[in-house]
């Protein structure tokens, strides 16, 4: 299991909120950055040749830079994805972690996204990223 205290954020790259229909699939080749994905609602399976992890409102995923994977929507879902740069992290290609409160994570995500897009206060933006990890 990844120790989130070792993540030293260099840069936030992209924040997305996706609405996925049941059966919809996303294929990613050579992922450009590390990423965190969590479900606001629904269920999504993340698959590599070695691993399958199912993300729900209680389980989020950490995605390793450089991996190939598919994400398949098992039931209609809204997912949030944060792409970021940091130093090298040592974990499996995809790792799951428990979310205490998806609604609180969504609030933090929305705050990060508004600060990120307006480029108002990057330090405050990063503080919400770490709050989300916590």
Coordinates of C-alpha atoms in Angstrom, one line a residue, residues 10-77:
X10 CA 5.6 18.9 -8.5
X11 CA 2.7 20.0 -10.6
X12 CA -1.0 19.4 -11.2
X13 CA -1.5 18.6 -14.9
X14 CA -5.2 18.0 -15.5
X15 CA -8.5 17.6 -13.7
X16 CA -11.5 15.9 -15.3
X17 CA -14.9 14.9 -14.2
X18 CA -16.4 12.2 -16.5
X19 CA -19.9 10.9 -16.9
X20 CA -19.7 7.3 -18.0
X21 CA -22.5 5.1 -19.2
X22 CA -22.7 1.4 -18.3
X23 CA -20.4 -0.6 -20.6
X24 CA -18.4 2.4 -21.7
X25 CA -14.6 1.8 -21.9
X26 CA -11.6 4.1 -21.8
X27 CA -8.3 2.8 -23.0
X28 CA -5.1 4.4 -21.9
X29 CA -1.6 3.7 -23.4
X30 CA 1.6 5.0 -21.8
X31 CA -0.1 7.1 -19.1
X32 CA 1.6 10.5 -19.2
X33 CA 1.4 11.3 -15.4
X34 CA 0.4 9.7 -12.1
X35 CA -3.3 9.9 -11.4
X36 CA -5.9 9.6 -8.8
X37 CA -9.4 8.5 -9.7
X38 CA -12.5 8.2 -7.6
X39 CA -16.2 7.6 -8.2
X40 CA -18.7 10.1 -7.1
X41 CA -21.3 7.5 -8.1
X42 CA -21.3 4.2 -9.8
X43 CA -18.6 1.6 -10.3
X44 CA -15.6 1.4 -12.7
X45 CA -13.2 -1.6 -13.2
X46 CA -9.5 -0.6 -13.9
X47 CA -7.7 -3.4 -15.7
X48 CA -4.1 -4.2 -16.6
X49 CA -2.9 -7.7 -17.7
X50 CA -1.9 -8.4 -14.1
X51 CA -4.5 -6.5 -12.0
X52 CA -8.2 -5.7 -11.8
X53 CA -9.4 -3.1 -9.2
X54 CA -13.0 -2.0 -8.9
X55 CA -13.5 1.6 -7.9
X56 CA -16.7 2.6 -6.1
X57 CA -17.7 5.5 -3.9
X58 CA -15.6 3.9 -1.1
X59 CA -12.6 2.8 -3.1
X60 CA -10.4 5.0 -5.2
X61 CA -7.4 4.2 -7.4
X62 CA -3.9 5.5 -7.8
X63 CA -2.6 5.1 -11.3
X64 CA 1.1 4.8 -12.1
X65 CA 2.8 6.9 -14.8
X66 CA 3.7 5.0 -17.9
X67 CA 1.1 2.2 -17.6
X68 CA -1.4 0.8 -20.1
X69 CA -4.9 0.0 -18.8
X70 CA -8.6 0.0 -19.5
X71 CA -11.3 1.4 -17.4
X72 CA -14.8 -0.2 -17.9
X73 CA -17.9 1.4 -16.4
X74 CA -19.9 -1.4 -14.6
X75 CA -22.8 0.8 -13.8
X76 CA -23.5 4.4 -14.8
X77 CA -20.7 6.5 -13.1

